[in-house]
Amino acid sequence: LGMGDDAAVIAPRRGDRWLLTTDLLAEGIHFDRATAAFADIGFRAAAANLSDIAAMGGSPDFLLVSLAIPRDGTVRQVKHLYSGMMAACRPYRVKLIGGDTSASTGGWFVGITLVGSAGSGRILLRSGAQAGDDLYVTGTLGDSRAGLGLMQRPKGPGRSLDASQRRFLLQRHLRPTARIREGLWLATNGWATSAIDVSDGLSGDLRHICAESRVGALVELSALPISPA
């Protein structure tokens, strides 16, 4: 299975199914060094790929990293970047097995490829939703976007939040949770008909489910899980 899902699926041998996904993060587009530490940038980069594997109901196994480093980049910054990546990967015993490095004349570029595997359960796709299904999400929606807003406008509307609420929203943006365990549970128990990584917002990613499954969806705003922050 190629394009159209959160990860590609290949079967090199009978009974084996590998999941492959990749993401490219560019400075100024996907992250801003003025508002995020290198460890947080690394964590988010790895979490984005881990989340793709989670959405397929798989287990992440191997990580490859390609870095383009500007002239003012330091060894310390690179180490912090990798420490963040491995902090995201360590709970799932993902092994860093290689990659590539290059110089850059236009900021930092972080390219990650993650290889995972599908267990005895079925793989979760975007194309399995059926008329009459219910729609569920894990966690609360909008927190990461709110955290980004706090970073970009520290004296904006979020100034009315208390310190714990601010920390919560910032953490949700800088250190997002990959739902590996939930994805594995759903795939193993055959409970979900379809799944997707909600990284681009509910409305945008739900559209992908609908398009691939050829269904529509009705969302009741009052039912959306929203955090107190």
GROMACS .gro file of N, CA, C and O in nm, residues 6 17 19 49-60 92 117-125 136-139 177-198:
model
  204
    6ASP      N    1  -0.113   0.709   0.652
    6ASP     CA    2  -0.009   0.772   0.733
    6ASP      C    3   0.128   0.709   0.710
    6ASP      O    4   0.230   0.773   0.732
   17ARG      N    5   0.493  -0.770   0.759
   17ARG     CA    6   0.442  -0.644   0.708
   17ARG      C    7   0.520  -0.531   0.774
   17ARG      O    8   0.522  -0.519   0.897
   19LEU      N    9   0.601  -0.113   0.805
   19LEU     CA   10   0.542   0.019   0.790
   19LEU      C   11   0.655   0.120   0.773
   19LEU      O   12   0.752   0.118   0.849
   49ASN      N   13   0.669   1.117   1.334
   49ASN     CA   14   0.681   0.988   1.267
   49ASN      C   15   0.623   0.875   1.352
   49ASN      O   16   0.559   0.783   1.300
   50LEU      N   17   0.647   0.880   1.481
   50LEU     CA   18   0.590   0.780   1.571
   50LEU      C   19   0.438   0.779   1.561
   50LEU      O   20   0.374   0.675   1.561
   51SER      N   21   0.381   0.898   1.550
   51SER     CA   22   0.236   0.911   1.542
   51SER      C   23   0.182   0.850   1.413
   51SER      O   24   0.071   0.795   1.411
   52ASP      N   25   0.258   0.859   1.305
   52ASP     CA   26   0.216   0.796   1.180
   52ASP      C   27   0.206   0.645   1.196
   52ASP      O   28   0.111   0.581   1.148
   53ILE      N   29   0.305   0.586   1.263
   53ILE     CA   30   0.303   0.442   1.286
   53ILE      C   31   0.187   0.405   1.379
   53ILE      O   32   0.119   0.305   1.359
   54ALA      N   33   0.164   0.489   1.479
   54ALA     CA   34   0.054   0.465   1.573
   54ALA      C   35  -0.079   0.462   1.500
   54ALA      O   36  -0.166   0.379   1.529
   55ALA      N   37  -0.097   0.554   1.405
   55ALA     CA   38  -0.223   0.563   1.332
   55ALA      C   39  -0.249   0.441   1.246
   55ALA      O   40  -0.364   0.415   1.207
   56MET      N   41  -0.145   0.365   1.216
   56MET     CA   42  -0.161   0.242   1.137
   56MET      C   43  -0.176   0.119   1.226
   56MET      O   44  -0.192   0.008   1.177
   57GLY      N   45  -0.167   0.140   1.359
   57GLY     CA   46  -0.178   0.028   1.451
   57GLY      C   47  -0.053  -0.056   1.458
   57GLY      O   48  -0.059  -0.176   1.490
   58GLY      N   49   0.065   0.006   1.431
   58GLY     CA   50   0.190  -0.069   1.427
   58GLY      C   51   0.284  -0.037   1.541
   58GLY      O   52   0.256   0.049   1.627
   59SER      N   53   0.398  -0.104   1.542
   59SER     CA   54   0.504  -0.082   1.640
   59SER      C   55   0.624  -0.018   1.571
   59SER      O   56   0.670  -0.069   1.468
   60PRO      N   57   0.677   0.092   1.623
   60PRO     CA   58   0.796   0.154   1.563
   60PRO      C   59   0.921   0.076   1.601
   60PRO      O   60   0.934   0.031   1.715
   92TYR      N   61   0.955   0.329   2.338
   92TYR     CA   62   0.910   0.225   2.245
   92TYR      C   63   1.027   0.142   2.193
   92TYR      O   64   1.011   0.063   2.100
  117SER      N   65   0.660  -0.211   1.225
  117SER     CA   66   0.608  -0.342   1.185
  117SER      C   67   0.463  -0.355   1.231
  117SER      O   68   0.422  -0.292   1.328
  118ALA      N   69   0.389  -0.435   1.160
  118ALA     CA   70   0.251  -0.461   1.195
  118ALA      C   71   0.242  -0.598   1.258
  118ALA      O   72   0.296  -0.696   1.206
  119GLY      N   73   0.174  -0.605   1.372
  119GLY     CA   74   0.165  -0.731   1.445
  119GLY      C   75   0.056  -0.822   1.392
  119GLY      O   76   0.018  -0.817   1.274
  120SER      N   77   0.003  -0.902   1.482
  120SER     CA   78  -0.096  -1.001   1.441
  120SER      C   79  -0.231  -0.938   1.408
  120SER      O   80  -0.313  -0.996   1.339
  121GLY      N   81  -0.254  -0.815   1.461
  121GLY     CA   82  -0.379  -0.746   1.429
  121GLY      C   83  -0.378  -0.693   1.287
  121GLY      O   84  -0.277  -0.695   1.218
  122ARG      N   85  -0.491  -0.644   1.244
  122ARG     CA   86  -0.495  -0.588   1.110
  122ARG      C   87  -0.443  -0.445   1.110
  122ARG      O   88  -0.444  -0.377   1.212
  123ILE      N   89  -0.398  -0.399   0.995
  123ILE     CA   90  -0.346  -0.263   0.982
  123ILE      C   91  -0.464  -0.166   0.971
  123ILE      O   92  -0.562  -0.193   0.902
  124LEU      N   93  -0.453  -0.054   1.040
  124LEU     CA   94  -0.558   0.048   1.035
  124LEU      C   95  -0.531   0.141   0.917
  124LEU      O   96  -0.422   0.196   0.904
  125LEU      N   97  -0.631   0.158   0.832
  125LEU     CA   98  -0.618   0.243   0.714
  125LEU      C   99  -0.718   0.358   0.723
  125LEU      O  100  -0.809   0.359   0.805
  136TYR      N  101  -1.420   0.893   1.705
  136TYR     CA  102  -1.352   0.912   1.832
  136TYR      C  103  -1.213   0.974   1.810
  136TYR      O  104  -1.152   0.953   1.705
  137VAL      N  105  -1.165   1.046   1.911
  137VAL     CA  106  -1.026   1.092   1.912
  137VAL      C  107  -0.964   1.054   2.046
  137VAL      O  108  -1.035   1.028   2.143
  138THR      N  109  -0.830   1.048   2.051
  138THR     CA  110  -0.761   1.031   2.178
  138THR      C  111  -0.711   1.167   2.223
  138THR      O  112  -0.664   1.247   2.142
  139GLY      N  113  -0.722   1.194   2.351
  139GLY     CA  114  -0.675   1.322   2.402
  139GLY      C  115  -0.774   1.435   2.376
  139GLY      O  116  -0.888   1.413   2.336
  177THR      N  117   0.219   1.372   2.222
  177THR     CA  118   0.214   1.230   2.255
  177THR      C  119   0.179   1.147   2.132
  177THR      O  120   0.077   1.170   2.068
  178ALA      N  121   0.265   1.051   2.101
  178ALA     CA  122   0.233   0.955   1.994
  178ALA      C  123   0.152   0.842   2.056
  178ALA      O  124   0.194   0.782   2.155
  179ARG      N  125   0.036   0.813   1.999
  179ARG     CA  126  -0.056   0.718   2.061
  179ARG      C  127  -0.027   0.574   2.017
  179ARG      O  128  -0.114   0.503   1.964
  180ILE      N  129   0.097   0.530   2.041
  180ILE     CA  130   0.139   0.397   1.998
  180ILE      C  131   0.056   0.288   2.065
  180ILE      O  132   0.004   0.197   1.999
  181ARG      N  133   0.042   0.295   2.196
  181ARG     CA  134  -0.029   0.189   2.269
  181ARG      C  135  -0.176   0.183   2.228
  181ARG      O  136  -0.234   0.075   2.214
  182GLU      N  137  -0.237   0.300   2.211
  182GLU     CA  138  -0.377   0.302   2.169
  182GLU      C  139  -0.395   0.242   2.029
  182GLU      O  140  -0.489   0.165   2.005
  183GLY      N  141  -0.304   0.277   1.938
  183GLY     CA  142  -0.311   0.224   1.803
  183GLY      C  143  -0.296   0.072   1.800
  183GLY      O  144  -0.370   0.002   1.730
  184LEU      N  145  -0.201   0.021   1.879
  184LEU     CA  146  -0.181  -0.124   1.886
  184LEU      C  147  -0.305  -0.193   1.943
  184LEU      O  148  -0.348  -0.298   1.895
  185TRP      N  149  -0.363  -0.134   2.046
  185TRP     CA  150  -0.483  -0.191   2.107
  185TRP      C  151  -0.598  -0.196   2.008
  185TRP      O  152  -0.669  -0.297   1.997
  186LEU      N  153  -0.616  -0.087   1.935
  186LEU     CA  154  -0.726  -0.081   1.838
  186LEU      C  155  -0.707  -0.184   1.728
  186LEU      O  156  -0.803  -0.250   1.686
  187ALA      N  157  -0.584  -0.196   1.678
  187ALA     CA  158  -0.559  -0.292   1.570
  187ALA      C  159  -0.572  -0.435   1.618
  187ALA      O  160  -0.627  -0.522   1.549
  188THR      N  161  -0.521  -0.463   1.737
  188THR     CA  162  -0.523  -0.600   1.790
  188THR      C  163  -0.665  -0.646   1.820
  188THR      O  164  -0.701  -0.763   1.796
  189ASN      N  165  -0.747  -0.555   1.871
  189ASN     CA  166  -0.883  -0.593   1.912
  189ASN      C  167  -0.985  -0.578   1.800
  189ASN      O  168  -1.102  -0.616   1.816
  190GLY      N  169  -0.943  -0.522   1.686
  190GLY     CA  170  -1.034  -0.508   1.573
  190GLY      C  171  -1.150  -0.415   1.602
  190GLY      O  172  -1.258  -0.429   1.545
  191TRP      N  173  -1.128  -0.318   1.691
  191TRP     CA  174  -1.238  -0.232   1.735
  191TRP      C  175  -1.264  -0.117   1.639
  191TRP      O  176  -1.377  -0.074   1.623
  192ALA      N  177  -1.155  -0.066   1.576
  192ALA     CA  178  -1.170   0.048   1.485
  192ALA      C  179  -1.178   0.002   1.341
  192ALA      O  180  -1.112  -0.094   1.300
  193THR      N  181  -1.259   0.071   1.261
  193THR     CA  182  -1.267   0.040   1.118
  193THR      C  183  -1.166   0.122   1.039
  193THR      O  184  -1.125   0.082   0.929
  194SER      N  185  -1.124   0.237   1.092
  194SER     CA  186  -1.036   0.327   1.020
  194SER      C  187  -0.966   0.417   1.121
  194SER      O  188  -1.013   0.433   1.234
  195ALA      N  189  -0.852   0.475   1.083
  195ALA     CA  190  -0.780   0.562   1.175
  195ALA      C  191  -0.690   0.657   1.098
  195ALA      O  192  -0.653   0.632   0.983
  196ILE      N  193  -0.655   0.768   1.165
  196ILE     CA  194  -0.565   0.867   1.105
  196ILE      C  195  -0.495   0.943   1.216
  196ILE      O  196  -0.547   0.957   1.328
  197ASP      N  197  -0.377   0.992   1.186
  197ASP     CA  198  -0.302   1.079   1.276
  197ASP      C  199  -0.357   1.221   1.261
  197ASP      O  200  -0.351   1.279   1.154
  198VAL      N  201  -0.412   1.276   1.369
  198VAL     CA  202  -0.473   1.409   1.362
  198VAL      C  203  -0.364   1.514   1.389
  198VAL      O  204  -0.358   1.574   1.495
   0.00000   0.00000   0.00000
